[in-house]
């Protein structure tokens, strides 16, 4: 059965753009029924709440919290020599605990939907998708782990939100056998669209928090921290462009093959012969593949963020949320 997926990239405070896009989708297109949700970075907070339909709570979270409600930067110099992060993320840990109550976790388990939050394991560099109601899987490019208790789910959400170096990695304690620490699952190896397609999605709504073309900044980076923020942010934010390109390529390939088969049919070639011609080992990777309708919502220009997206300013996030609403309106209007 065909399904519809929602995939949201990370980006720290930029995720206010995604909340704005969701606000538009849920209010203006209630006919779109998402079966599958996936988020990484701070979007690990967004995806589960979107699955529960709690858009008002998301709007409140992204318009009322400041940087101090998420991280503390004041002890950086004291933490640097002996800690595994520059900043203290205790405030974020408390927030995750308060948001994901036992009641919400049970509601996620009982949904007729699948919800995933992505983390990257520091020990083996693999992307892991944690879910409160899915089936364990080991794939070539990723793992899927089903979580059965809220404590572990909170750990997974916190791990996904944790930008490496600036925030501490999270050890998901219930995983067996060996130590596994996780941090933000974004970056080039983050393949949620692939996961959605393998789950049967034929419509995938992708909300990105970065523009298609990076902007030019007339900024002179004068200290190590600024450069580090920029490099870590670039590495971990968003979905790899190659993944969207590969999905478009798959669509073009399937369209081309269908057109060739139709011309052969019109030329009088029997259906069994056509099938035989195309039944070759080189085409095995296309077996079972279907066309995927991609709906990509992303900002036209780079969003106004600082500290690599770790600075949370309510007024700025309100503006990014408004930009997300407007862009979602434009994309959905053009595709209707």
Short mmCIF file of C-alpha atoms in Angstrom, two decimals:
data_model
loop_
_atom_site.label_atom_id
_atom_site.label_comp_id
_atom_site.label_asym_id
_atom_site.label_seq_id
_atom_site.Cartn_x
_atom_site.Cartn_y
_atom_site.Cartn_z
CA UNK A 1 0.00 0.00 0.00
CA UNK A 2 1.32 3.44 -0.94
CA UNK A 3 2.27 5.70 1.93
CA UNK A 4 3.10 9.34 2.47
CA UNK A 5 6.25 10.33 4.33
CA UNK A 6 7.41 13.51 6.05
CA UNK A 7 11.17 14.01 6.32
CA UNK A 8 12.62 16.98 8.23
CA UNK A 9 16.27 18.00 8.32
CA UNK A 10 18.02 19.50 11.31
CA UNK A 11 19.75 22.84 11.63
CA UNK A 12 19.29 24.02 15.22
CA UNK A 13 17.18 27.15 15.45
CA UNK A 14 16.64 27.00 11.67
CA UNK A 15 14.08 24.28 12.39
CA UNK A 16 11.63 27.11 13.14
CA UNK A 17 11.33 27.27 9.34
CA UNK A 18 10.17 23.62 9.36
CA UNK A 19 7.61 24.37 12.09
CA UNK A 20 6.21 27.16 9.93
CA UNK A 21 5.97 24.82 6.96
CA UNK A 22 4.17 22.25 9.11
CA UNK A 23 1.81 24.89 10.43
CA UNK A 24 0.75 25.61 6.86
CA UNK A 25 0.52 21.93 5.88
CA UNK A 26 -1.62 20.96 8.85
CA UNK A 27 -3.95 23.95 8.68
CA UNK A 28 -4.37 24.27 4.91
CA UNK A 29 -3.91 20.67 3.73
CA UNK A 30 -5.52 18.40 6.33
CA UNK A 31 -6.14 15.97 3.46
CA UNK A 32 -2.45 15.04 3.47
CA UNK A 33 -2.19 12.07 5.79
CA UNK A 34 1.39 11.29 6.77
CA UNK A 35 2.13 7.64 7.52
CA UNK A 36 5.83 8.04 8.18
CA UNK A 37 7.81 10.74 10.03
CA UNK A 38 11.55 11.15 10.27
CA UNK A 39 13.63 13.90 11.85
CA UNK A 40 17.22 14.50 12.85
CA UNK A 41 18.94 17.18 14.89
CA UNK A 42 16.42 19.34 16.68
CA UNK A 43 13.85 17.99 14.24
CA UNK A 44 13.95 14.86 16.40
CA UNK A 45 11.73 16.97 18.65
CA UNK A 46 9.55 18.05 15.74
CA UNK A 47 8.83 14.74 13.97
CA UNK A 48 7.20 12.92 16.95
CA UNK A 49 5.10 15.95 17.91
CA UNK A 50 4.03 16.40 14.28
CA UNK A 51 2.96 12.75 14.25
CA UNK A 52 0.79 13.49 17.29
CA UNK A 53 -0.64 16.60 15.60
CA UNK A 54 0.74 18.93 18.27
CA UNK A 55 1.59 21.82 15.98
CA UNK A 56 0.52 24.42 18.56
CA UNK A 57 3.06 23.02 21.03
CA UNK A 58 5.75 23.14 18.35
CA UNK A 59 4.96 26.77 17.62
CA UNK A 60 5.18 27.58 21.33
CA UNK A 61 8.52 25.76 21.67
CA UNK A 62 10.06 27.66 18.79
CA UNK A 63 8.78 31.10 19.71
CA UNK A 64 9.28 31.16 23.47
CA UNK A 65 12.65 29.50 24.14
CA UNK A 66 15.99 31.29 24.18
CA UNK A 67 19.53 29.95 23.93
CA UNK A 68 19.74 29.58 27.71
CA UNK A 69 16.69 27.28 27.61
CA UNK A 70 18.63 24.90 25.35
CA UNK A 71 22.35 25.11 26.18
CA UNK A 72 24.73 26.90 28.51
CA UNK A 73 27.88 28.38 27.00
CA UNK A 74 29.20 30.04 30.16
CA UNK A 75 31.40 27.16 31.32
CA UNK A 76 33.09 26.51 27.98
CA UNK A 77 36.64 27.29 29.11
CA UNK A 78 36.25 25.21 32.24
CA UNK A 79 34.73 22.30 30.31
CA UNK A 80 37.18 22.23 27.43
CA UNK A 81 40.13 20.33 28.99
CA UNK A 82 38.16 17.48 30.55
CA UNK A 83 34.75 17.26 28.90
CA UNK A 84 33.36 15.69 25.72
CA UNK A 85 31.58 18.91 24.70
CA UNK A 86 32.13 22.65 24.74
CA UNK A 87 28.64 23.52 25.98
CA UNK A 88 26.39 22.18 28.71
CA UNK A 89 23.13 20.69 27.38
CA UNK A 90 21.44 19.93 30.72
CA UNK A 91 18.65 22.40 29.94
CA UNK A 92 17.87 20.58 26.69
CA UNK A 93 17.85 17.25 28.52
CA UNK A 94 15.26 18.58 30.98
CA UNK A 95 13.19 19.97 28.12
CA UNK A 96 13.16 16.63 26.29
CA UNK A 97 12.04 14.93 29.51
CA UNK A 98 9.24 17.43 30.04
CA UNK A 99 8.02 17.22 26.44
CA UNK A 100 8.04 13.46 26.02
CA UNK A 101 5.88 12.35 28.89
CA UNK A 102 4.94 8.73 29.35
CA UNK A 103 1.51 9.61 28.00
CA UNK A 104 2.97 10.99 24.75
CA UNK A 105 5.27 8.01 24.38
CA UNK A 106 2.35 5.59 24.71
CA UNK A 107 0.43 7.66 22.17
CA UNK A 108 3.35 7.35 19.73
CA UNK A 109 3.42 3.59 20.24
CA UNK A 110 -0.31 3.34 19.54
CA UNK A 111 -0.29 5.45 16.37
CA UNK A 112 -0.97 3.73 13.10
CA UNK A 113 2.13 5.56 11.86
CA UNK A 114 5.88 5.11 12.05
CA UNK A 115 8.10 7.73 13.69
CA UNK A 116 11.89 7.77 13.45
CA UNK A 117 14.61 9.95 14.96
CA UNK A 118 18.11 9.64 13.54
CA UNK A 119 21.42 9.47 15.38
CA UNK A 120 24.97 8.66 14.35
CA UNK A 121 26.93 6.12 16.39
CA UNK A 122 30.39 7.43 17.23
CA UNK A 123 31.78 3.91 17.62
CA UNK A 124 30.87 2.61 14.14
CA UNK A 125 29.84 5.80 12.25
CA UNK A 126 26.53 4.23 11.20
CA UNK A 127 23.26 6.13 11.09
CA UNK A 128 20.63 4.61 13.37
CA UNK A 129 16.91 5.31 13.18
CA UNK A 130 15.21 4.93 16.55
CA UNK A 131 11.47 4.32 16.59
CA UNK A 132 8.87 3.79 19.32
CA UNK A 133 6.84 1.48 17.06
CA UNK A 134 8.79 -0.16 14.25
CA UNK A 135 10.79 -3.32 13.59
CA UNK A 136 14.52 -3.76 14.08
CA UNK A 137 16.46 -3.85 10.81
CA UNK A 138 20.09 -3.89 9.73
CA UNK A 139 20.52 -2.43 6.25
CA UNK A 140 23.56 -1.63 4.16
CA UNK A 141 23.41 2.11 4.91
CA UNK A 142 21.65 2.27 8.28
CA UNK A 143 20.13 0.45 11.25
CA UNK A 144 16.60 0.65 12.64
CA UNK A 145 16.12 0.03 16.36
CA UNK A 146 12.71 -0.20 18.01
CA UNK A 147 12.53 1.32 21.48
CA UNK A 148 10.13 -0.06 24.05
CA UNK A 149 10.46 2.40 26.92
CA UNK A 150 10.20 6.14 27.20
CA UNK A 151 13.52 6.60 29.00
CA UNK A 152 15.41 5.17 26.03
CA UNK A 153 13.31 7.14 23.57
CA UNK A 154 14.22 10.36 25.37
CA UNK A 155 17.89 9.36 25.16
CA UNK A 156 17.52 8.84 21.40
CA UNK A 157 15.82 12.22 20.92
CA UNK A 158 18.49 13.97 22.99
CA UNK A 159 21.25 12.18 21.05
CA UNK A 160 19.77 13.27 17.74
CA UNK A 161 19.57 16.88 18.97
CA UNK A 162 23.19 16.89 20.12
CA UNK A 163 25.49 18.73 17.74
CA UNK A 164 28.90 17.04 18.05
CA UNK A 165 31.69 18.92 19.82
CA UNK A 166 29.29 21.58 21.12
CA UNK A 167 26.93 19.19 22.90
CA UNK A 168 27.81 15.87 24.54
CA UNK A 169 27.11 12.56 22.80
CA UNK A 170 24.47 10.38 24.44
CA UNK A 171 24.96 6.76 25.40
CA UNK A 172 21.75 4.86 24.72
CA UNK A 173 21.98 2.63 27.76
CA UNK A 174 19.55 -0.12 26.78
CA UNK A 175 21.47 -1.19 23.67
CA UNK A 176 23.16 -4.54 24.32
CA UNK A 177 26.72 -5.81 24.28
CA UNK A 178 28.85 -2.73 23.74
CA UNK A 179 29.05 0.99 24.41
CA UNK A 180 27.26 3.01 21.77
CA UNK A 181 27.29 6.80 21.94
CA UNK A 182 25.16 8.80 19.54
CA UNK A 183 25.02 12.37 18.29
CA UNK A 184 23.22 14.31 15.54
CA UNK A 185 22.48 11.96 12.64
CA UNK A 186 22.59 14.62 9.91
CA UNK A 187 25.19 15.01 7.20
CA UNK A 188 26.10 13.19 4.02
CA UNK A 189 25.21 9.72 5.35
CA UNK A 190 21.71 10.69 6.49
CA UNK A 191 19.33 8.92 4.08
CA UNK A 192 15.76 9.35 5.37
CA UNK A 193 14.28 9.58 1.87
CA UNK A 194 15.81 6.18 1.09
CA UNK A 195 14.33 4.80 4.31
CA UNK A 196 10.91 6.27 3.40
CA UNK A 197 11.00 4.75 -0.08
CA UNK A 198 12.02 1.36 1.28
CA UNK A 199 9.06 1.63 3.65
CA UNK A 200 6.80 2.00 0.60
CA UNK A 201 6.39 5.77 0.42
CA UNK A 202 5.23 7.09 -2.95
CA UNK A 203 4.78 10.69 -1.77
CA UNK A 204 7.62 12.23 0.25
CA UNK A 205 7.44 15.73 1.69
CA UNK A 206 10.94 16.92 2.52
CA UNK A 207 11.45 20.04 4.64
CA UNK A 208 15.00 21.36 4.48
CA UNK A 209 16.36 24.29 6.46
CA UNK A 210 19.05 25.31 3.98
CA UNK A 211 18.64 26.80 0.48
CA UNK A 212 19.55 24.96 -2.69
CA UNK A 213 22.43 27.37 -3.31
CA UNK A 214 24.49 28.52 -0.34
CA UNK A 215 24.77 32.26 0.09
CA UNK A 216 27.91 34.36 0.11
CA UNK A 217 28.85 35.90 3.44
CA UNK A 218 31.24 38.81 3.78
CA UNK A 219 32.47 37.59 7.12
CA UNK A 220 36.03 37.33 8.33
CA UNK A 221 36.37 34.38 10.70
CA UNK A 222 38.73 35.62 13.39
CA UNK A 223 38.63 32.94 16.06
CA UNK A 224 38.71 29.19 16.40
CA UNK A 225 35.20 28.90 17.80
CA UNK A 226 33.59 30.71 14.86
CA UNK A 227 35.38 28.45 12.39
CA UNK A 228 34.48 25.34 14.37
CA UNK A 229 30.82 26.34 14.49
CA UNK A 230 30.80 26.89 10.75
CA UNK A 231 32.52 23.60 9.90
CA UNK A 232 30.41 21.42 12.23
CA UNK A 233 27.23 23.13 11.06
CA UNK A 234 28.04 22.57 7.38
CA UNK A 235 28.91 18.93 7.98
CA UNK A 236 25.86 17.97 9.99
CA UNK A 237 23.04 20.15 8.70
CA UNK A 238 20.51 18.92 6.18
CA UNK A 239 20.00 16.04 3.84
CA UNK A 240 22.67 15.11 1.32
CA UNK A 241 21.87 16.69 -2.05
CA UNK A 242 22.85 13.43 -3.75
CA UNK A 243 19.92 11.68 -2.11
CA UNK A 244 17.37 14.03 -3.65
CA UNK A 245 19.20 13.81 -6.97
CA UNK A 246 19.20 10.01 -6.90
CA UNK A 247 15.44 10.00 -6.27
CA UNK A 248 14.88 12.29 -9.26
CA UNK A 249 17.15 10.02 -11.33
CA UNK A 250 15.13 6.96 -10.32
CA UNK A 251 11.93 8.73 -11.41
CA UNK A 252 13.44 9.66 -14.78
CA UNK A 253 14.71 6.11 -15.29
CA UNK A 254 11.31 4.54 -14.57
CA UNK A 255 9.55 7.07 -16.81
CA UNK A 256 11.97 6.33 -19.66
CA UNK A 257 11.60 2.55 -19.35
CA UNK A 258 7.81 2.79 -19.28
CA UNK A 259 7.91 4.93 -22.45
CA UNK A 260 10.16 2.43 -24.23
CA UNK A 261 7.93 -0.49 -23.25
CA UNK A 262 4.86 1.37 -24.47
CA UNK A 263 6.47 2.05 -27.86
CA UNK A 264 7.41 -1.63 -28.16
CA UNK A 265 3.85 -2.60 -27.32
CA UNK A 266 2.48 -0.21 -29.96
CA UNK A 267 4.91 -1.73 -32.48
CA UNK A 268 3.29 -5.10 -31.91
CA UNK A 269 5.90 -6.72 -29.65
CA UNK A 270 4.12 -9.24 -27.37
CA UNK A 271 4.04 -8.36 -23.68
CA UNK A 272 5.86 -11.57 -22.73
CA UNK A 273 8.68 -10.72 -25.13
CA UNK A 274 8.96 -7.19 -23.74
CA UNK A 275 9.23 -8.57 -20.22
CA UNK A 276 11.88 -11.03 -21.39
CA UNK A 277 13.95 -8.26 -23.00
CA UNK A 278 14.02 -6.27 -19.79
CA UNK A 279 14.55 -9.25 -17.50
CA UNK A 280 18.33 -8.88 -17.29
CA UNK A 281 20.63 -8.91 -14.23
CA UNK A 282 21.65 -5.27 -14.77
CA UNK A 283 18.05 -4.19 -14.17
CA UNK A 284 17.58 -6.13 -10.94
CA UNK A 285 18.02 -2.99 -8.81
CA UNK A 286 14.83 -1.56 -10.38
CA UNK A 287 12.63 -4.50 -9.41
CA UNK A 288 9.83 -3.37 -7.13
CA UNK A 289 10.78 0.31 -7.51
CA UNK A 290 7.98 2.85 -7.93
CA UNK A 291 7.75 6.47 -8.92
CA UNK A 292 8.21 8.81 -5.96
CA UNK A 293 6.53 12.20 -5.80
CA UNK A 294 9.00 14.51 -4.07
CA UNK A 295 7.70 17.74 -2.54
CA UNK A 296 10.70 19.75 -1.33
CA UNK A 297 10.11 22.76 0.89
CA UNK A 298 13.24 24.77 1.61
CA UNK A 299 14.16 28.44 2.10
CA UNK A 300 15.07 30.50 -0.94
CA UNK A 301 17.90 32.18 0.95
CA UNK A 302 20.03 31.25 3.94
CA UNK A 303 18.25 31.74 7.23
CA UNK A 304 19.52 34.29 9.73
CA UNK A 305 21.21 32.12 12.35
CA UNK A 306 24.29 32.44 14.53
CA UNK A 307 26.46 29.99 16.46
CA UNK A 308 25.87 27.37 13.78
CA UNK A 309 22.16 27.36 14.62
CA UNK A 310 22.68 27.09 18.37
CA UNK A 311 21.49 30.62 19.12
CA UNK A 312 17.76 30.72 19.80
CA UNK A 313 16.16 34.17 19.56
CA UNK A 314 12.33 34.10 19.67
CA UNK A 315 11.82 37.06 17.33
CA UNK A 316 14.20 35.63 14.73
CA UNK A 317 12.56 32.22 14.98
CA UNK A 318 9.15 33.80 14.46
CA UNK A 319 10.46 35.33 11.24
CA UNK A 320 11.86 31.96 10.11
CA UNK A 321 8.54 30.33 10.94
CA UNK A 322 6.73 32.87 8.78
CA UNK A 323 9.19 32.15 5.95
CA UNK A 324 8.43 28.43 6.31
CA UNK A 325 4.69 29.05 6.03
CA UNK A 326 5.14 31.19 2.94
CA UNK A 327 7.45 28.73 1.21
CA UNK A 328 5.15 25.79 1.96
CA UNK A 329 2.26 27.77 0.49
CA UNK A 330 4.27 28.44 -2.66
CA UNK A 331 5.43 24.83 -3.11
CA UNK A 332 2.04 23.27 -2.42
CA UNK A 333 0.25 25.78 -4.66
CA UNK A 334 2.60 25.09 -7.57
CA UNK A 335 2.21 21.33 -7.22
CA UNK A 336 -1.59 21.35 -6.94
#
